[in-house]
Structure formats: C-alpha cells, structure tokens
Amino acid sequence: MVVAKSWTMVQHFQGAPKPEDFKLVEKKLPPLQAGGNSPRFHVAPYSRRTMKEGDVMIGSQVARIIESKNSAFPLGGYYLGNLGWTTHSISNGKDLRPLLPEWPESLPRSLALGCVGMPGLTAYFGFLEICNPKPGEVVLINCAAGAVGSVVGQIAKIKGCKVVGAAGSDDKVKYLKEIGFDVAFNYKTVSSLDEALKKASPEGYDCYFENVGGKFFDATLPQMKDFGRISVCGAISVYNEDDVLPSGPCVQPAFIFKQLRMEGFLVHRWTDRFAEGQKQLLQWLLEGKVKYHEHVTKGFENMPAGFMGMLKGDNIGKAIIQV
Ligand SMILES: NC(=O)c1ccc[n+]([C@@H]2O[C@H](COP(=O)([O-])OP(=O)(O)OC[C@H]3O[C@@H](n4cnc5c(N)ncnc54)[C@H](OP(=O)(O)O)[C@@H]3O)[C@@H](O)[C@H]2O)c1
C-alpha cells in the first residue's frame, strides 16, 4: 500500500507565509489504476495567492509512473502534472502531460518545470507576443534572476536587444552578467532606483517586462520611451498585501503623451502553442543560447521552507524541490 504525504495550507496566509501555515498530512491510497511518484516539484509565486484553507498546496511536478494499469502510461514514464504538493497520486492520466518525446538525455527533466516549462513559456510568449522587441531596442526586466526573468533577458539578447536587469542580491547581479545581460543592478542597495534606471539606460526603455509592480513600476514609467510596451507578468511586491493594495501615481498622462501600451497576461492564453515554445526553448538550451540555473531544495519535508525562501528571494533561476 502506498502512503501519500501532502502539504496542506492550515490557514490563509496573513502577510508572508509562515511555517505554521503549513501542515503535513498522510493518506493511504487505495489500490490503483495508474499512479506516479514525484521526484521533482516546483514552487511558484502564484501558489501564494490562489490557495484556500485545508487545500493541498497547488503546484506542478515531474512525476514518474511507479505502478500502472493503463498501457498508455508505462512504468518508469515521466509526466508533468499539476498534482499539488503531494508525494504520490492516483491519476486517470487526464491531468498528466508527457515530456517532449525529443527530451535530450543531457538536460535534466526538472527543466520541464523551469526553462522549458511554465516559467520559460511565460517568458517566451509574454515577452515576444506583448513586447514585440526589435533589434537595438532597450529591454528592462525586474525579478531578472528568477525563473521567468532570466529567460526573458536571454530571449531579448537573442533578439538583438540591449538588456537591463534588476535583482535583489549581488550574487544575482553577477549571475545576470554571466548569462549575457548588458547591465544589471541590485535594486536593494542602490541609493536611488530612479538614478539606477537612468544610469543603466540614459535614453530610456522600449520594452519593460514587469514582474514586481509597486514602487518599481512607479520609478520605471517616466523612463519609458515613446511607443514603449509594458508586458505585465506579475506583481510580486504586492502579493503579501492582504487587503489594501498600495496606490500609485496617476499613470494616464504618461500613457497618452508617450503613446505607451501595457498589457497583462496569463500564460495559459497560449496553451495551444506550448509545444512550439517548448521546442524553441529546448533548441536554444542545446545551442547554449539560453542557460539555466536551478535553486534546488532537497527533501519533501522542506517544501514550505523552499516556498518561503523563494518568496524572500533566496533563489537564482527556478526554485525546485527534489524529493
Ligand atoms: N502571468 C503569468 O502567467 C505568470 C506565470 C508565471 C509567473 N508569473 C509571475 O512572474 C513573476 C516571477 O515569477 P517566477 O516564478 O520567475 O519567480 P522567481 O523570480 O523565480 O522568484 C521570485 C523572486 O521575486 C523576487 N521578489 C520577492 N519579493 C519581492 C519584492 N517585494 N519586490 C521585488 N522582488 C521580489 C525575488 O527576487 P529578488 O531577490 O530579485 O527580489 C524572488 O527570487 C511573479 O510575479 C509571478 O507571479 C506570472
């Protein structure tokens, strides 16, 4: 008999998630039709806002079939599933997606949760479709050393842009320079965000890939160039604000006189094109044009710590839990 361990949310997060907000529960699984164990999980900012009390924490995993009564899901096969923070699941297969058949031996399967998975696809479609970058343009990215931002910056370089990234530690800044960002700065230690943005690109920004919101957005808006495009992917600086969101400056004049465009998106908009994005990202990885870094937390029991650490900024690249 298989015992599944799951992390549930005890109470809705008040401010930043705390260890006592999570509870580890065990459940005996009945004899199964098809099942899998889960060597790799991811933790992502969206898990922070969309949970309710008593739920198993949401999240994707690369799962391996360890027992099967369905020949379409052979033993040992690897699948991607939104199965939550749980070690073992029974599935009829509808919620499982096979990894790309051409998955190369040289790349870890966990990239299906990062560069070649949801974060990579978010970068690929959210940047290319909304910012429509042209060679020579200047692109600004915040959360730049994270799962999404690090891929956006590298795609922008592939497209011939000048790339500026902001991240929250000197190690992250160093990493951004290693993967090809033209300019990177630590937004936590600069004396003035306005000045840091001006120094990084005195002529301003054509494209802004927004992951943070709040004060970062307020500082960037006046520095957008005419006809600039802003792709709103996330607003992590306000995810811990429970009820009252901070107010900002009046944005309309900048949008009118600079003729700016801003568009929010959810990556699922492009679900029917995911295979195209994954193939392209895989190819860029194999060509060395996109590099990856995984921030691995070992042990299922450490999932809440890995999640809280990611929200605090511990991770360079994709935050992964390995069990
Ligand atoms: N629209 C979509 O479909 C979609 C899909 C996936 C992700 N997203 C969004 O994309 C953004 C990045 O996600 P990700 O998975 O790539 O996460 P990530 O960047 O790998 O990890 C989160 C990072 O956020 C930064 N951060 C945390 N609190 C912050 C704050 N108060 N102000 C500024 N930065 C803060 C930290 O980096 P620093 O050390 O640099 O502060 C941390 O490492 C998130 O906003 C997420 O919600 C949207």
Coordinates of C-alpha atoms and ligand atoms in Angstrom, one line a residue:
M1 CA 0.0 0.0 0.0
V2 CA 1.2 3.5 -0.9
V3 CA 1.0 6.3 1.7
A4 CA 0.9 9.7 0.1
K5 CA 2.3 12.7 2.0
S6 CA 0.9 16.1 1.2
W7 CA 1.4 19.6 2.4
T8 CA -1.8 21.5 3.1
M9 CA -2.5 25.1 3.9
V10 CA -3.8 25.4 7.5
Q11 CA -4.9 29.0 7.4
H12 CA -4.9 31.6 4.7
F13 CA -1.6 33.4 4.7
Q14 CA -1.6 36.7 6.6
G15 CA 1.3 38.7 5.1
A16 CA 4.3 36.5 4.3
P17 CA 3.7 32.7 4.7
K18 CA 4.9 31.2 8.0
P19 CA 5.9 27.7 8.9
E20 CA 2.8 27.2 11.0
D21 CA 0.6 27.9 7.9
F22 CA 1.5 24.5 6.5
K23 CA 0.6 21.0 7.7
L24 CA 2.0 17.7 6.5
V25 CA -0.8 15.1 6.2
E26 CA -0.6 11.4 5.2
K27 CA -3.2 9.4 3.4
K28 CA -3.3 5.7 2.4
L29 CA -4.0 5.5 -1.3
P30 CA -6.4 2.8 -2.5
P31 CA -5.3 0.1 -5.0
L32 CA -4.8 2.0 -8.2
Q33 CA -5.4 2.3 -11.8
A34 CA -2.4 4.5 -12.6
G35 CA -0.1 6.2 -10.2
G36 CA 3.2 8.1 -10.1
N37 CA 5.8 9.2 -7.7
S38 CA 7.2 12.7 -7.9
P39 CA 10.9 13.3 -7.9
R40 CA 10.7 17.0 -8.6
F41 CA 8.3 19.8 -7.7
H42 CA 8.3 23.4 -8.3
V43 CA 7.3 26.3 -6.1
A44 CA 6.0 29.4 -7.7
P45 CA 4.7 32.8 -6.6
Y46 CA 1.2 32.1 -7.8
S47 CA 0.8 29.4 -5.1
R48 CA 0.9 32.4 -2.7
R49 CA -2.3 34.0 -3.7
T50 CA -4.7 31.3 -5.0
M51 CA -4.9 28.9 -2.1
K52 CA -7.7 28.4 0.5
E53 CA -7.6 26.8 3.9
G54 CA -7.3 23.0 4.0
D55 CA -6.3 22.7 0.4
V56 CA -3.3 20.7 -0.7
M57 CA -0.8 23.3 -1.8
I58 CA -1.0 23.7 -5.6
G59 CA 2.0 23.2 -7.8
S60 CA 3.3 21.2 -10.7
Q61 CA 5.7 18.2 -10.6
V62 CA 7.6 16.0 -12.9
A63 CA 6.2 12.6 -11.8
R64 CA 7.3 9.1 -12.6
I65 CA 4.9 6.2 -13.0
I66 CA 5.6 3.5 -10.4
E67 CA 2.5 1.4 -10.9
S68 CA 0.2 1.3 -13.9
K69 CA -2.9 -0.5 -15.1
N70 CA -3.0 1.7 -18.2
S71 CA -0.7 0.7 -21.1
A72 CA -0.7 4.4 -22.3
F73 CA 1.2 5.2 -19.1
P74 CA 4.1 2.7 -18.9
L75 CA 6.1 2.1 -15.8
G76 CA 9.0 4.4 -15.5
G77 CA 7.5 7.1 -17.8
Y78 CA 7.9 10.7 -16.8
Y79 CA 4.9 13.1 -16.9
L80 CA 4.2 16.7 -16.0
G81 CA 1.2 17.1 -13.7
N82 CA -0.5 19.8 -11.7
L83 CA -0.8 17.3 -8.8
G84 CA 0.0 19.6 -5.9
W85 CA 2.5 19.3 -3.1
T86 CA 2.0 15.5 -2.7
T87 CA 4.4 12.6 -3.0
H88 CA 2.1 10.1 -4.6
S89 CA -1.1 10.5 -6.7
I90 CA -3.5 8.3 -8.4
S91 CA -4.4 9.6 -11.9
N92 CA -6.5 8.5 -14.8
G93 CA -4.0 10.3 -17.0
K94 CA -6.1 13.3 -17.9
D95 CA -4.1 15.6 -15.8
L96 CA -0.7 14.2 -17.0
R97 CA 1.3 15.5 -19.9
P98 CA 4.2 13.6 -21.3
L99 CA 7.5 15.4 -21.5
L100 CA 8.6 16.3 -25.1
P101 CA 9.5 13.0 -26.8
E102 CA 12.7 14.6 -28.1
W103 CA 13.8 15.4 -24.5
P104 CA 17.6 15.1 -24.6
E105 CA 19.5 12.9 -22.1
S106 CA 21.9 15.8 -21.5
L107 CA 19.2 18.0 -19.9
P108 CA 17.5 17.4 -16.5
R109 CA 13.8 16.6 -16.7
S110 CA 13.3 19.2 -14.0
L111 CA 13.7 21.8 -16.7
A112 CA 10.1 20.9 -17.7
L113 CA 9.2 22.9 -14.5
G114 CA 11.5 25.8 -15.4
C115 CA 13.2 26.9 -18.6
V116 CA 11.2 24.5 -20.8
G117 CA 8.1 24.6 -18.6
M118 CA 5.6 27.2 -17.4
P119 CA 8.1 29.8 -16.4
G120 CA 10.0 29.5 -19.8
L121 CA 6.8 29.6 -21.7
T122 CA 5.7 32.7 -19.7
A123 CA 8.9 34.4 -20.7
Y124 CA 8.7 33.3 -24.3
F125 CA 5.1 34.2 -25.1
G126 CA 4.7 37.0 -22.5
F127 CA 7.7 38.8 -23.8
L128 CA 7.7 38.1 -27.6
E129 CA 3.9 38.5 -28.1
I130 CA 3.4 41.6 -26.0
C131 CA 6.6 43.5 -26.2
N132 CA 7.3 42.6 -29.8
P133 CA 11.0 43.5 -29.3
K134 CA 13.1 44.8 -32.2
P135 CA 16.9 44.6 -32.6
G136 CA 18.6 47.6 -30.9
E137 CA 15.8 48.3 -28.5
V138 CA 16.3 48.5 -24.8
V139 CA 14.6 46.0 -22.5
L140 CA 14.1 46.3 -18.8
I141 CA 13.3 43.2 -16.6
N142 CA 12.8 43.0 -12.8
C143 CA 12.9 39.8 -10.8
A144 CA 15.5 39.3 -13.5
A145 CA 17.4 36.5 -11.9
G146 CA 14.3 34.4 -11.3
A147 CA 12.7 31.6 -13.3
V148 CA 10.8 33.8 -15.7
G149 CA 13.1 36.9 -15.8
S150 CA 16.3 35.1 -16.5
V151 CA 14.7 33.6 -19.6
V152 CA 13.2 36.8 -20.8
G153 CA 16.6 38.5 -20.7
Q154 CA 18.3 35.8 -22.7
I155 CA 15.5 35.8 -25.3
A156 CA 15.9 39.6 -25.5
K157 CA 19.6 39.1 -26.2
I158 CA 18.8 36.5 -28.9
K159 CA 16.5 39.1 -30.5
G160 CA 19.4 41.7 -30.6
C161 CA 18.2 44.0 -27.8
K162 CA 20.2 45.8 -25.0
V163 CA 19.1 44.1 -21.8
V164 CA 18.9 45.7 -18.3
G165 CA 18.0 43.6 -15.3
A166 CA 17.2 44.4 -11.7
A167 CA 17.6 41.8 -8.9
G168 CA 17.8 41.6 -5.2
S169 CA 21.4 40.5 -4.4
D170 CA 25.0 41.0 -5.7
D171 CA 25.2 37.3 -6.5
K172 CA 22.1 37.6 -8.7
V173 CA 23.7 40.6 -10.4
K174 CA 26.8 38.6 -11.1
Y175 CA 24.7 35.8 -12.5
L176 CA 22.8 38.1 -14.8
K177 CA 26.1 39.4 -16.2
E178 CA 27.3 35.8 -16.7
I179 CA 24.2 34.9 -18.8
G180 CA 24.6 38.0 -21.0
F181 CA 22.6 40.9 -19.5
D182 CA 24.3 44.1 -20.6
V183 CA 23.6 45.9 -17.4
A184 CA 22.4 44.6 -14.0
F185 CA 22.0 46.2 -10.7
N186 CA 20.9 45.3 -7.1
Y187 CA 17.7 47.2 -6.6
K188 CA 18.0 46.7 -2.8
T189 CA 21.3 48.5 -2.4
V190 CA 21.1 51.3 -5.0
S191 CA 20.7 54.7 -3.3
S192 CA 18.0 55.7 -5.8
L193 CA 16.0 53.4 -8.1
D194 CA 15.3 56.3 -10.5
E195 CA 19.0 57.1 -10.8
A196 CA 19.9 53.4 -11.2
L197 CA 17.4 53.1 -14.1
K198 CA 18.7 56.3 -15.7
K199 CA 22.3 55.2 -15.4
A200 CA 21.5 51.8 -16.9
S201 CA 19.9 53.3 -20.0
P202 CA 20.1 57.1 -20.2
E203 CA 17.9 57.1 -23.3
G204 CA 15.1 55.1 -21.6
Y205 CA 13.3 51.8 -22.2
D206 CA 11.4 50.5 -25.2
C207 CA 10.2 47.3 -23.5
Y208 CA 9.5 46.6 -19.8
F209 CA 8.8 43.1 -18.6
E210 CA 7.1 43.7 -15.3
N211 CA 7.3 41.0 -12.6
V212 CA 7.2 43.3 -9.5
G213 CA 4.8 46.2 -9.6
G214 CA 4.5 48.8 -6.8
K215 CA 7.4 51.3 -6.5
F216 CA 9.4 49.7 -9.2
F217 CA 6.7 50.4 -11.7
D218 CA 6.3 53.9 -10.5
A219 CA 10.0 54.6 -11.0
T220 CA 10.1 53.0 -14.4
L221 CA 7.0 54.5 -16.0
P222 CA 8.6 58.0 -16.5
Q223 CA 11.6 56.4 -18.1
M224 CA 9.7 54.6 -20.9
K225 CA 10.4 55.8 -24.4
D226 CA 7.7 56.9 -26.8
F227 CA 5.7 53.9 -28.1
G228 CA 7.1 51.7 -25.3
R229 CA 5.5 48.4 -24.5
I230 CA 5.0 47.0 -21.0
S231 CA 4.2 43.3 -20.5
V232 CA 2.6 42.8 -17.1
C233 CA 3.5 39.3 -16.0
G234 CA 3.5 39.6 -12.2
A235 CA 3.3 42.0 -9.2
I236 CA 5.3 40.1 -6.6
S237 CA 5.9 43.2 -4.4
V238 CA 2.2 43.3 -3.6
Y239 CA 1.4 39.6 -3.2
N240 CA 1.8 39.8 0.6
E241 CA -0.5 42.8 0.8
D242 CA -3.7 41.1 2.0
D243 CA -6.5 43.6 1.6
V244 CA -5.5 47.1 0.7
L245 CA -3.2 47.4 -2.3
P246 CA -0.8 50.4 -2.3
S247 CA -1.9 53.3 -4.5
G248 CA 0.5 54.8 -7.1
P249 CA 0.8 57.9 -9.2
C250 CA -1.7 58.8 -11.9
V251 CA -0.5 56.9 -14.9
Q252 CA -2.7 58.2 -17.7
P253 CA -0.6 61.3 -18.8
A254 CA 2.5 59.1 -19.4
F255 CA 0.4 56.6 -21.4
I256 CA -1.1 59.4 -23.5
F257 CA 1.9 61.6 -24.2
K258 CA 4.3 58.7 -24.7
Q259 CA 1.7 56.6 -26.5
L260 CA 2.6 53.6 -24.4
R261 CA 1.0 50.2 -24.4
M262 CA 0.6 48.0 -21.4
E263 CA -1.0 44.5 -21.3
G264 CA -1.4 41.9 -18.6
F265 CA -1.4 38.2 -19.5
L266 CA -1.8 34.7 -18.1
V267 CA 0.5 32.2 -19.8
H268 CA -2.4 29.8 -20.4
R269 CA -3.6 32.2 -23.2
W270 CA -1.1 30.4 -25.4
T271 CA -1.7 26.8 -24.3
D272 CA -2.4 25.7 -27.9
R273 CA 1.1 26.9 -28.8
F274 CA 3.0 25.5 -25.9
A275 CA 4.7 22.8 -28.0
E276 CA 6.1 25.5 -30.3
G277 CA 7.5 27.4 -27.3
Q278 CA 9.0 24.3 -25.7
K279 CA 10.7 23.2 -28.9
Q280 CA 12.2 26.6 -29.4
L281 CA 13.4 26.9 -25.8
L282 CA 14.8 23.3 -25.9
Q283 CA 16.7 24.2 -29.1
W284 CA 18.1 27.4 -27.5
L285 CA 19.2 25.5 -24.5
L286 CA 21.0 22.9 -26.6
E287 CA 22.7 25.6 -28.7
G288 CA 23.8 27.3 -25.4
K289 CA 21.9 30.5 -26.3
V290 CA 19.8 30.1 -23.2
K291 CA 21.4 29.0 -19.9
Y292 CA 19.7 27.8 -16.8
H293 CA 20.2 27.7 -13.1
E294 CA 18.1 25.7 -10.6
H295 CA 17.8 26.5 -6.9
V296 CA 17.3 23.1 -5.5
T297 CA 15.8 22.4 -2.0
K298 CA 16.2 18.8 -1.1
G299 CA 13.6 16.8 0.8
F300 CA 9.8 16.8 0.6
E301 CA 9.7 17.9 4.3
N302 CA 11.4 21.1 3.3
M303 CA 8.8 22.2 0.7
P304 CA 7.4 25.1 2.8
A305 CA 10.9 26.3 3.6
G306 CA 11.7 26.2 -0.1
F307 CA 8.5 28.1 -1.0
M308 CA 9.0 30.8 1.7
G309 CA 12.7 31.1 0.7
M310 CA 11.6 31.7 -3.0
L311 CA 9.2 34.4 -1.9
K312 CA 12.0 36.1 0.1
G313 CA 14.3 35.9 -2.9
D314 CA 16.7 33.1 -2.0
N315 CA 16.6 31.6 -5.5
I316 CA 18.7 32.2 -8.6
G317 CA 16.7 30.7 -11.5
K318 CA 13.9 28.2 -10.9
A319 CA 13.2 27.2 -7.3
I320 CA 12.8 23.3 -7.4
I321 CA 12.1 20.8 -4.6
Q322 CA 13.8 17.5 -5.1
V323 CA 12.5 14.5 -3.1
Ligands
LIG1 N1 1.3 35.9 -15.8 C1 1.6 34.6 -15.8 O1 1.0 33.8 -16.4 C2 2.8 34.2 -14.9 C3 3.3 32.9 -14.9 C4 4.4 32.7 -14.1 C5 4.9 33.6 -13.2 N2 4.3 34.9 -13.2 C6 4.8 35.9 -12.3 O2 6.2 36.2 -12.7 C7 6.9 36.7 -11.6 C8 8.2 35.9 -11.5 O3 7.8 34.6 -11.2 P1 9.0 33.5 -11.1 O4 8.3 32.1 -11.0 O5 10.0 33.7 -12.1 O6 9.6 33.8 -9.6 P2 11.1 34.0 -9.3 O7 11.5 35.3 -9.9 O8 11.9 32.7 -9.6 O9 11.1 34.1 -7.7 C9 10.6 35.2 -7.1 C10 11.5 36.4 -7.0 O10 10.8 37.5 -6.7 C11 11.6 38.5 -6.1 N3 10.9 39.2 -5.1 C12 10.3 38.7 -4.0 N4 9.7 39.7 -3.3 C13 9.9 40.8 -4.0 C14 9.5 42.2 -3.7 N5 8.8 42.5 -2.7 N6 9.9 43.1 -4.6 C15 10.7 42.7 -5.7 N7 11.0 41.4 -6.0 C16 10.6 40.5 -5.1 C17 12.8 37.7 -5.5 O11 13.9 38.1 -6.3 P3 14.9 39.4 -5.9 O12 15.9 38.8 -5.0 O13 15.4 39.8 -7.2 O14 14.0 40.3 -5.2 C18 12.5 36.3 -5.8 O15 13.6 35.5 -6.1 C19 6.0 36.6 -10.4 O16 5.4 37.9 -10.2 C20 4.9 35.6 -10.9 O17 3.7 35.8 -10.2 C21 3.3 35.2 -14.0

